Amino acid sequence: MTTDATTRAADIEEIRMLSARYAKGLDTFDMDALMAPYTADAVFDAGPMGLESYSGTEAIRDFFAHNQEVMADQMHLFSNFIIDFDGPDQACGSNYLLQDGHNKEGATVKCFCMNEDVYRRTPDGWRIASRRISPLMPPQLENY
């Protein structure tokens, strides 16, 4: 591999790890860990899921605080990453998400979704600048 190809492969892996770290933060109810992959001005658009769009880390943190209040257990799996670069410090892509869990009332919360992301290289490494989550199949969000 050339140096450019090696660098690009490392960038792709770092971007993929953002979703893995975010999932671990969600599933262990660690707010700081789940927020770490986002830029300070990030947008999390859950409108296609029937929720809202949240801009900036404070609004996104408030949304996930609700998640932590209502969920008893959860698991997030990400796959099928496609990552395209728009320059040395900007990329976009998509990935699939399977979320399964139970709220504190015992109802199942299950989603099969696609995330459409924009990534930006920051002084701290690659981060998610925006994420739009859309259902691939009707979600089960009872009492969410």
Tab-separated table of N, CA and C in Angstrom:
chain	number	residue	atom	x	y	z
A	1	MET	N	0.830	-1.183	0.000
A	1	MET	CA	0.000	0.000	0.000
A	1	MET	C	0.872	1.243	0.000
A	2	THR	N	0.394	2.253	-0.693
A	2	THR	CA	1.106	3.524	-0.668
A	2	THR	C	0.769	4.266	0.618
A	3	THR	N	1.530	5.301	0.885
A	3	THR	CA	1.282	6.091	2.087
A	3	THR	C	-0.116	6.692	2.055
A	4	ASP	N	-0.551	7.225	0.898
A	4	ASP	CA	-1.894	7.802	0.787
A	4	ASP	C	-2.969	6.752	1.054
A	5	ALA	N	-2.800	5.566	0.504
A	5	ALA	CA	-3.774	4.489	0.721
A	5	ALA	C	-3.763	4.041	2.179
A	6	THR	N	-2.595	4.004	2.791
A	6	THR	CA	-2.492	3.636	4.205
A	6	THR	C	-3.183	4.684	5.072
A	7	THR	N	-2.943	5.949	4.772
A	7	THR	CA	-3.592	7.022	5.513
A	7	THR	C	-5.100	6.963	5.348
A	8	ARG	N	-5.575	6.743	4.125
A	8	ARG	CA	-7.012	6.676	3.857
A	8	ARG	C	-7.627	5.485	4.591
A	9	ALA	N	-6.959	4.350	4.622
A	9	ALA	CA	-7.460	3.171	5.355
A	9	ALA	C	-7.546	3.469	6.852
A	10	ALA	N	-6.564	4.171	7.378
A	10	ALA	CA	-6.589	4.547	8.801
A	10	ALA	C	-7.736	5.521	9.075
A	11	ASP	N	-7.970	6.455	8.157
A	11	ASP	CA	-9.093	7.385	8.309
A	11	ASP	C	-10.420	6.630	8.325
A	12	ILE	N	-10.595	5.695	7.413
A	12	ILE	CA	-11.830	4.912	7.351
A	12	ILE	C	-12.044	4.153	8.655
A	13	GLU	N	-11.018	3.541	9.173
A	13	GLU	CA	-11.167	2.789	10.426
A	13	GLU	C	-11.480	3.725	11.587
A	14	GLU	N	-10.859	4.888	11.628
A	14	GLU	CA	-11.153	5.843	12.697
A	14	GLU	C	-12.613	6.303	12.612
A	15	ILE	N	-13.110	6.535	11.406
A	15	ILE	CA	-14.503	6.940	11.224
A	15	ILE	C	-15.448	5.818	11.638
A	16	ARG	N	-15.149	4.590	11.271
A	16	ARG	CA	-15.993	3.456	11.678
A	16	ARG	C	-16.035	3.316	13.200
A	17	MET	N	-14.923	3.564	13.847
A	17	MET	CA	-14.852	3.451	15.312
A	17	MET	C	-15.724	4.491	16.015
A	18	LEU	N	-16.028	5.606	15.357
A	18	LEU	CA	-16.915	6.600	15.970
A	18	LEU	C	-18.253	5.973	16.334
A	19	SER	N	-18.819	5.193	15.413
A	19	SER	CA	-20.107	4.541	15.684
A	19	SER	C	-19.964	3.455	16.730
A	20	ALA	N	-18.857	2.740	16.741
A	20	ALA	CA	-18.639	1.700	17.755
A	20	ALA	C	-18.534	2.323	19.146
A	21	ARG	N	-17.816	3.415	19.251
A	21	ARG	CA	-17.673	4.091	20.556
A	21	ARG	C	-19.004	4.709	21.008
A	22	TYR	N	-19.725	5.276	20.065
A	22	TYR	CA	-21.044	5.829	20.342
A	22	TYR	C	-21.975	4.718	20.841
A	23	ALA	N	-21.976	3.569	20.179
A	23	ALA	CA	-22.818	2.436	20.591
A	23	ALA	C	-22.459	1.961	21.995
A	24	LYS	N	-21.182	1.847	22.280
A	24	LYS	CA	-20.775	1.406	23.619
A	24	LYS	C	-21.239	2.407	24.677
A	25	GLY	N	-21.121	3.696	24.376
A	25	GLY	CA	-21.606	4.717	25.306
A	25	GLY	C	-23.107	4.603	25.540
A	26	LEU	N	-23.869	4.401	24.458
A	26	LEU	CA	-25.306	4.208	24.596
A	26	LEU	C	-25.627	2.993	25.451
A	27	ASP	N	-24.995	1.886	25.122
A	27	ASP	CA	-25.358	0.602	25.734
A	27	ASP	C	-24.876	0.454	27.165
A	28	THR	N	-23.888	1.247	27.553
A	28	THR	CA	-23.414	1.243	28.946
A	28	THR	C	-23.926	2.466	29.716
A	29	PHE	N	-24.796	3.250	29.058
A	29	PHE	CA	-25.394	4.434	29.673
A	29	PHE	C	-24.320	5.416	30.155
A	30	ASP	N	-23.282	5.584	29.329
A	30	ASP	CA	-22.169	6.493	29.611
A	30	ASP	C	-22.306	7.717	28.698
A	31	MET	N	-22.895	8.773	29.216
A	31	MET	CA	-23.200	9.956	28.412
A	31	MET	C	-21.958	10.567	27.782
A	32	ASP	N	-20.871	10.684	28.522
A	32	ASP	CA	-19.655	11.289	27.967
A	32	ASP	C	-19.114	10.468	26.805
A	33	ALA	N	-19.156	9.147	26.935
A	33	ALA	CA	-18.650	8.279	25.861
A	33	ALA	C	-19.529	8.369	24.615
A	34	LEU	N	-20.845	8.429	24.786
A	34	LEU	CA	-21.709	8.475	23.604
A	34	LEU	C	-21.661	9.840	22.931
A	35	MET	N	-21.304	10.891	23.662
A	35	MET	CA	-21.206	12.220	23.067
A	35	MET	C	-19.841	12.494	22.448
A	36	ALA	N	-18.819	11.782	22.869
A	36	ALA	CA	-17.449	12.050	22.410
A	36	ALA	C	-17.277	12.009	20.892
A	37	PRO	N	-17.986	11.160	20.147
A	37	PRO	CA	-17.790	11.134	18.695
A	37	PRO	C	-18.329	12.333	17.931
A	38	TYR	N	-19.076	13.213	18.583
A	38	TYR	CA	-19.726	14.327	17.892
A	38	TYR	C	-18.902	15.610	17.978
A	39	THR	N	-19.000	16.433	16.916
A	39	THR	CA	-18.432	17.777	16.955
A	39	THR	C	-19.316	18.647	17.856
A	40	ALA	N	-18.795	19.756	18.328
A	40	ALA	CA	-19.558	20.653	19.206
A	40	ALA	C	-20.795	21.209	18.517
A	41	ASP	N	-20.738	21.365	17.186
A	41	ASP	CA	-21.860	21.926	16.436
A	41	ASP	C	-22.655	20.855	15.690
A	42	ALA	N	-22.532	19.616	16.115
A	42	ALA	CA	-23.166	18.495	15.418
A	42	ALA	C	-24.683	18.631	15.359
A	43	VAL	N	-25.260	17.960	14.367
A	43	VAL	CA	-26.711	17.845	14.220
A	43	VAL	C	-27.049	16.359	14.247
A	44	PHE	N	-28.018	15.995	15.090
A	44	PHE	CA	-28.559	14.633	15.133
A	44	PHE	C	-30.013	14.749	14.704
A	45	ASP	N	-30.317	14.305	13.489
A	45	ASP	CA	-31.645	14.459	12.910
A	45	ASP	C	-32.409	13.142	13.009
A	46	ALA	N	-33.339	13.071	13.959
A	46	ALA	CA	-34.182	11.893	14.147
A	46	ALA	C	-35.583	12.136	13.603
A	47	GLY	N	-35.759	13.198	12.791
A	47	GLY	CA	-37.056	13.514	12.201
A	47	GLY	C	-37.687	12.360	11.448
A	48	PRO	N	-36.928	11.636	10.598
A	48	PRO	CA	-37.531	10.519	9.888
A	48	PRO	C	-38.042	9.393	10.803
A	49	MET	N	-37.590	9.402	12.065
A	49	MET	CA	-38.046	8.406	13.040
A	49	MET	C	-39.293	8.904	13.787
A	50	GLY	N	-39.788	10.092	13.415
A	50	GLY	CA	-40.933	10.662	14.114
A	50	GLY	C	-40.541	11.439	15.348
A	51	LEU	N	-39.253	11.709	15.503
A	51	LEU	CA	-38.757	12.479	16.639
A	51	LEU	C	-38.385	13.863	16.125
A	52	GLU	N	-37.349	14.485	16.650
A	52	GLU	CA	-36.961	15.832	16.235
A	52	GLU	C	-35.527	15.837	15.727
A	53	SER	N	-35.095	17.004	15.276
A	53	SER	CA	-33.703	17.228	14.919
A	53	SER	C	-33.079	18.038	16.048
A	54	TYR	N	-31.864	17.680	16.426
A	54	TYR	CA	-31.193	18.298	17.562
A	54	TYR	C	-29.873	18.874	17.079
A	55	SER	N	-29.626	20.152	17.384
A	55	SER	CA	-28.415	20.838	16.931
A	55	SER	C	-27.556	21.231	18.118
A	56	GLY	N	-26.291	20.877	18.047
A	56	GLY	CA	-25.336	21.195	19.099
A	56	GLY	C	-25.322	20.127	20.182
A	57	THR	N	-24.190	20.029	20.848
A	57	THR	CA	-24.032	18.936	21.818
A	57	THR	C	-24.996	19.042	22.987
A	58	GLU	N	-25.379	20.248	23.397
A	58	GLU	CA	-26.313	20.361	24.521
A	58	GLU	C	-27.676	19.768	24.171
A	59	ALA	N	-28.191	20.086	22.974
A	59	ALA	CA	-29.487	19.541	22.548
A	59	ALA	C	-29.402	18.031	22.340
A	60	ILE	N	-28.307	17.558	21.749
A	60	ILE	CA	-28.138	16.119	21.535
A	60	ILE	C	-28.030	15.409	22.883
A	61	ARG	N	-27.286	15.977	23.794
A	61	ARG	CA	-27.148	15.401	25.143
A	61	ARG	C	-28.520	15.308	25.832
A	62	ASP	N	-29.355	16.345	25.690
A	62	ASP	CA	-30.692	16.311	26.287
A	62	ASP	C	-31.531	15.179	25.705
A	63	PHE	N	-31.436	14.970	24.386
A	63	PHE	CA	-32.161	13.863	23.759
A	63	PHE	C	-31.707	12.527	24.340
A	64	PHE	N	-30.408	12.324	24.440
A	64	PHE	CA	-29.912	11.047	24.948
A	64	PHE	C	-30.118	10.897	26.452
A	65	ALA	N	-30.272	12.006	27.166
A	65	ALA	CA	-30.643	11.915	28.584
A	65	ALA	C	-32.018	11.270	28.702
A	66	HIS	N	-32.920	11.615	27.770
A	66	HIS	CA	-34.242	10.971	27.744
A	66	HIS	C	-34.090	9.470	27.516
A	67	ASN	N	-33.218	9.103	26.579
A	67	ASN	CA	-32.959	7.680	26.317
A	67	ASN	C	-32.518	6.974	27.588
A	68	GLN	N	-31.607	7.581	28.322
A	68	GLN	CA	-31.101	6.964	29.548
A	68	GLN	C	-32.166	6.888	30.631
A	69	GLU	N	-33.107	7.829	30.627
A	69	GLU	CA	-34.179	7.817	31.623
A	69	GLU	C	-35.184	6.704	31.366
A	70	VAL	N	-35.481	6.421	30.090
A	70	VAL	CA	-36.565	5.478	29.785
A	70	VAL	C	-36.101	4.053	29.501
A	71	MET	N	-34.848	3.874	29.102
A	71	MET	CA	-34.398	2.541	28.686
A	71	MET	C	-33.821	1.752	29.866
A	72	ALA	N	-34.210	0.468	29.929
A	72	ALA	CA	-33.670	-0.444	30.943
A	72	ALA	C	-32.425	-1.139	30.416
A	73	ASP	N	-32.461	-1.519	29.141
A	73	ASP	CA	-31.324	-2.169	28.492
A	73	ASP	C	-31.419	-1.890	27.000
A	74	GLN	N	-30.277	-1.955	26.339
A	74	GLN	CA	-30.261	-1.715	24.896
A	74	GLN	C	-28.961	-2.206	24.294
A	75	MET	N	-29.048	-2.467	22.982
A	75	MET	CA	-27.892	-2.918	22.223
A	75	MET	C	-27.952	-2.246	20.862
A	76	HIS	N	-26.848	-1.696	20.426
A	76	HIS	CA	-26.750	-1.049	19.125
A	76	HIS	C	-25.648	-1.730	18.315
A	77	LEU	N	-25.977	-2.193	17.123
A	77	LEU	CA	-25.000	-2.792	16.207
A	77	LEU	C	-24.967	-1.986	14.917
A	78	PHE	N	-23.776	-1.619	14.469
A	78	PHE	CA	-23.602	-0.869	13.231
A	78	PHE	C	-22.894	-1.735	12.199
A	79	SER	N	-23.301	-1.589	10.938
A	79	SER	CA	-22.673	-2.362	9.864
A	79	SER	C	-22.861	-1.650	8.524
A	80	ASN	N	-22.380	-2.287	7.469
A	80	ASN	CA	-22.580	-1.839	6.088
A	80	ASN	C	-22.120	-0.387	5.877
A	81	PHE	N	-20.937	-0.087	6.368
A	81	PHE	CA	-20.400	1.263	6.236
A	81	PHE	C	-20.008	1.555	4.796
A	82	ILE	N	-20.410	2.711	4.334
A	82	ILE	CA	-19.927	3.286	3.081
A	82	ILE	C	-19.392	4.662	3.454
A	83	ILE	N	-18.147	4.929	3.120
A	83	ILE	CA	-17.513	6.203	3.477
A	83	ILE	C	-16.845	6.768	2.232
A	84	ASP	N	-17.230	7.983	1.873
A	84	ASP	CA	-16.650	8.682	0.731
A	84	ASP	C	-16.037	9.976	1.235
A	85	PHE	N	-14.884	10.327	0.684
A	85	PHE	CA	-14.172	11.519	1.123
A	85	PHE	C	-14.438	12.684	0.183
A	86	ASP	N	-14.731	13.835	0.787
A	86	ASP	CA	-14.977	15.069	0.051
A	86	ASP	C	-13.749	15.973	0.075
A	87	GLY	N	-12.680	15.496	0.639
A	87	GLY	CA	-11.437	16.240	0.789
A	87	GLY	C	-10.644	15.583	1.897
A	88	PRO	N	-9.499	16.134	2.268
A	88	PRO	CA	-8.672	15.495	3.283
A	88	PRO	C	-9.288	15.509	4.687
A	89	ASP	N	-10.206	16.456	4.949
A	89	ASP	CA	-10.744	16.608	6.299
A	89	ASP	C	-12.265	16.522	6.367
A	90	GLN	N	-12.902	16.042	5.306
A	90	GLN	CA	-14.358	15.957	5.257
A	90	GLN	C	-14.737	14.665	4.546
A	91	ALA	N	-15.741	13.971	5.106
A	91	ALA	CA	-16.231	12.744	4.487
A	91	ALA	C	-17.728	12.638	4.752
A	92	CYS	N	-18.362	11.798	3.973
A	92	CYS	CA	-19.774	11.508	4.208
A	92	CYS	C	-19.965	10.012	4.010
A	93	GLY	N	-21.068	9.512	4.503
A	93	GLY	CA	-21.290	8.094	4.342
A	93	GLY	C	-22.588	7.644	4.963
A	94	SER	N	-22.763	6.340	4.945
A	94	SER	CA	-23.953	5.744	5.534
A	94	SER	C	-23.555	4.458	6.255
A	95	ASN	N	-24.433	4.041	7.149
A	95	ASN	CA	-24.268	2.768	7.843
A	95	ASN	C	-25.624	2.306	8.322
A	96	TYR	N	-25.727	1.015	8.558
A	96	TYR	CA	-26.962	0.439	9.074
A	96	TYR	C	-26.859	0.307	10.586
A	97	LEU	N	-28.018	0.429	11.233
A	97	LEU	CA	-28.104	0.302	12.681
A	97	LEU	C	-29.206	-0.677	13.034
A	98	LEU	N	-28.890	-1.618	13.888
A	98	LEU	CA	-29.888	-2.463	14.545
A	98	LEU	C	-29.851	-2.103	16.016
A	99	GLN	N	-30.975	-1.601	16.534
A	99	GLN	CA	-31.116	-1.299	17.952
A	99	GLN	C	-32.172	-2.228	18.518
A	100	ASP	N	-31.881	-2.832	19.637
A	100	ASP	CA	-32.828	-3.696	20.324
A	100	ASP	C	-32.707	-3.420	21.813
A	101	GLY	N	-33.813	-3.423	22.505
A	101	GLY	CA	-33.776	-3.197	23.944
A	101	GLY	C	-35.163	-3.174	24.528
A	102	HIS	N	-35.215	-2.815	25.803
A	102	HIS	CA	-36.475	-2.736	26.537
A	102	HIS	C	-36.491	-1.450	27.342
A	103	ASN	N	-37.652	-0.817	27.358
A	103	ASN	CA	-37.759	0.340	28.231
A	103	ASN	C	-38.033	-0.138	29.654
A	104	LYS	N	-38.072	0.785	30.585
A	104	LYS	CA	-38.216	0.414	31.996
A	104	LYS	C	-39.595	-0.147	32.321
A	105	GLU	N	-40.552	-0.008	31.373
A	105	GLU	CA	-41.872	-0.613	31.544
A	105	GLU	C	-41.926	-2.013	30.941
A	106	GLY	N	-40.831	-2.458	30.332
A	106	GLY	CA	-40.745	-3.800	29.764
A	106	GLY	C	-41.100	-3.900	28.296
A	107	ALA	N	-41.490	-2.791	27.658
A	107	ALA	CA	-41.832	-2.824	26.240
A	107	ALA	C	-40.560	-2.928	25.391
A	108	THR	N	-40.686	-3.612	24.269
A	108	THR	CA	-39.569	-3.744	23.336
A	108	THR	C	-39.399	-2.463	22.532
A	109	VAL	N	-38.159	-2.042	22.408
A	109	VAL	CA	-37.797	-0.929	21.540
A	109	VAL	C	-36.824	-1.514	20.522
A	110	LYS	N	-37.252	-1.507	19.239
A	110	LYS	CA	-36.425	-2.135	18.202
A	110	LYS	C	-36.475	-1.278	16.954
A	111	CYS	N	-35.306	-1.051	16.368
A	111	CYS	CA	-35.202	-0.247	15.156
A	111	CYS	C	-34.197	-0.868	14.201
A	112	PHE	N	-34.548	-0.885	12.932
A	112	PHE	CA	-33.630	-1.212	11.849
A	112	PHE	C	-33.528	0.061	11.018
A	113	CYS	N	-32.377	0.705	11.048
A	113	CYS	CA	-32.256	2.050	10.496
A	113	CYS	C	-31.045	2.200	9.595
A	114	MET	N	-31.052	3.305	8.868
A	114	MET	CA	-29.876	3.741	8.129
A	114	MET	C	-29.485	5.115	8.652
A	115	ASN	N	-28.218	5.284	8.938
A	115	ASN	CA	-27.663	6.583	9.288
A	115	ASN	C	-26.992	7.169	8.058
A	116	GLU	N	-27.258	8.441	7.806
A	116	GLU	CA	-26.536	9.183	6.782
A	116	GLU	C	-25.713	10.219	7.526
A	117	ASP	N	-24.410	10.124	7.396
A	117	ASP	CA	-23.488	10.895	8.214
A	117	ASP	C	-22.625	11.842	7.399
A	118	VAL	N	-22.202	12.910	8.073
A	118	VAL	CA	-21.125	13.777	7.602
A	118	VAL	C	-20.066	13.747	8.686
A	119	TYR	N	-18.827	13.520	8.284
A	119	TYR	CA	-17.705	13.427	9.220
A	119	TYR	C	-16.740	14.574	8.944
A	120	ARG	N	-16.103	15.047	9.990
A	120	ARG	CA	-15.127	16.131	9.861
A	120	ARG	C	-13.919	15.820	10.729
A	121	ARG	N	-12.728	16.032	10.156
A	121	ARG	CA	-11.499	15.881	10.935
A	121	ARG	C	-11.332	17.134	11.796
A	122	THR	N	-11.101	16.921	13.082
A	122	THR	CA	-10.898	18.017	14.032
A	122	THR	C	-9.490	17.867	14.618
A	123	PRO	N	-9.045	18.807	15.429
A	123	PRO	CA	-7.750	18.630	16.096
A	123	PRO	C	-7.711	17.371	16.986
A	124	ASP	N	-8.888	16.875	17.394
A	124	ASP	CA	-8.963	15.660	18.217
A	124	ASP	C	-9.230	14.405	17.396
A	125	GLY	N	-9.192	14.511	16.071
A	125	GLY	CA	-9.452	13.371	15.202
A	125	GLY	C	-10.793	13.506	14.504
A	126	TRP	N	-11.191	12.457	13.779
A	126	TRP	CA	-12.456	12.466	13.069
A	126	TRP	C	-13.621	12.501	14.050
A	127	ARG	N	-14.674	13.227	13.677
A	127	ARG	CA	-15.884	13.321	14.490
A	127	ARG	C	-17.108	13.331	13.570
A	128	ILE	N	-18.251	13.007	14.138
A	128	ILE	CA	-19.520	13.054	13.415
A	128	ILE	C	-20.026	14.496	13.479
A	129	ALA	N	-20.172	15.127	12.309
A	129	ALA	CA	-20.687	16.492	12.240
A	129	ALA	C	-22.206	16.487	12.089
A	130	SER	N	-22.730	15.463	11.450
A	130	SER	CA	-24.180	15.310	11.386
A	130	SER	C	-24.526	13.846	11.162
A	131	ARG	N	-25.675	13.482	11.702
A	131	ARG	CA	-26.197	12.115	11.546
A	131	ARG	C	-27.705	12.234	11.362
A	132	ARG	N	-28.205	11.663	10.276
A	132	ARG	CA	-29.647	11.607	10.008
A	132	ARG	C	-30.044	10.147	10.054
A	133	ILE	N	-30.929	9.804	10.970
A	133	ILE	CA	-31.332	8.423	11.175
A	133	ILE	C	-32.723	8.206	10.583
A	134	SER	N	-32.831	7.217	9.705
A	134	SER	CA	-34.091	6.911	9.027
A	134	SER	C	-34.411	5.427	9.181
A	135	PRO	N	-35.691	5.095	9.373
A	135	PRO	CA	-36.050	3.681	9.499
A	135	PRO	C	-35.960	2.962	8.158
A	136	LEU	N	-35.450	1.735	8.181
A	136	LEU	CA	-35.496	0.858	7.016
A	136	LEU	C	-36.742	-0.031	7.067
A	137	MET	N	-37.212	-0.255	8.275
A	137	MET	CA	-38.447	-1.003	8.531
A	137	MET	C	-39.175	-0.234	9.634
A	138	PRO	N	-40.491	-0.409	9.767
A	138	PRO	CA	-41.199	0.341	10.830
A	138	PRO	C	-40.604	0.041	12.209
A	139	PRO	N	-40.229	1.092	12.959
A	139	PRO	CA	-39.632	0.889	14.274
A	139	PRO	C	-40.687	0.547	15.322
A	140	GLN	N	-40.252	-0.163	16.367
A	140	GLN	CA	-41.058	-0.398	17.541
A	140	GLN	C	-40.568	0.570	18.610
A	141	LEU	N	-41.357	1.579	18.895
A	141	LEU	CA	-40.946	2.618	19.840
A	141	LEU	C	-41.992	2.805	20.934
A	142	GLU	N	-42.651	1.738	21.340
A	142	GLU	CA	-43.706	1.825	22.340
A	142	GLU	C	-43.177	2.433	23.639
A	143	ASN	N	-43.862	3.468	24.103
A	143	ASN	CA	-43.520	4.161	25.346
A	143	ASN	C	-42.100	4.722	25.354
A	144	TYR	N	-41.579	5.055	24.182
A	144	TYR	CA	-40.256	5.667	24.128
A	144	TYR	C	-40.416	7.159	24.289
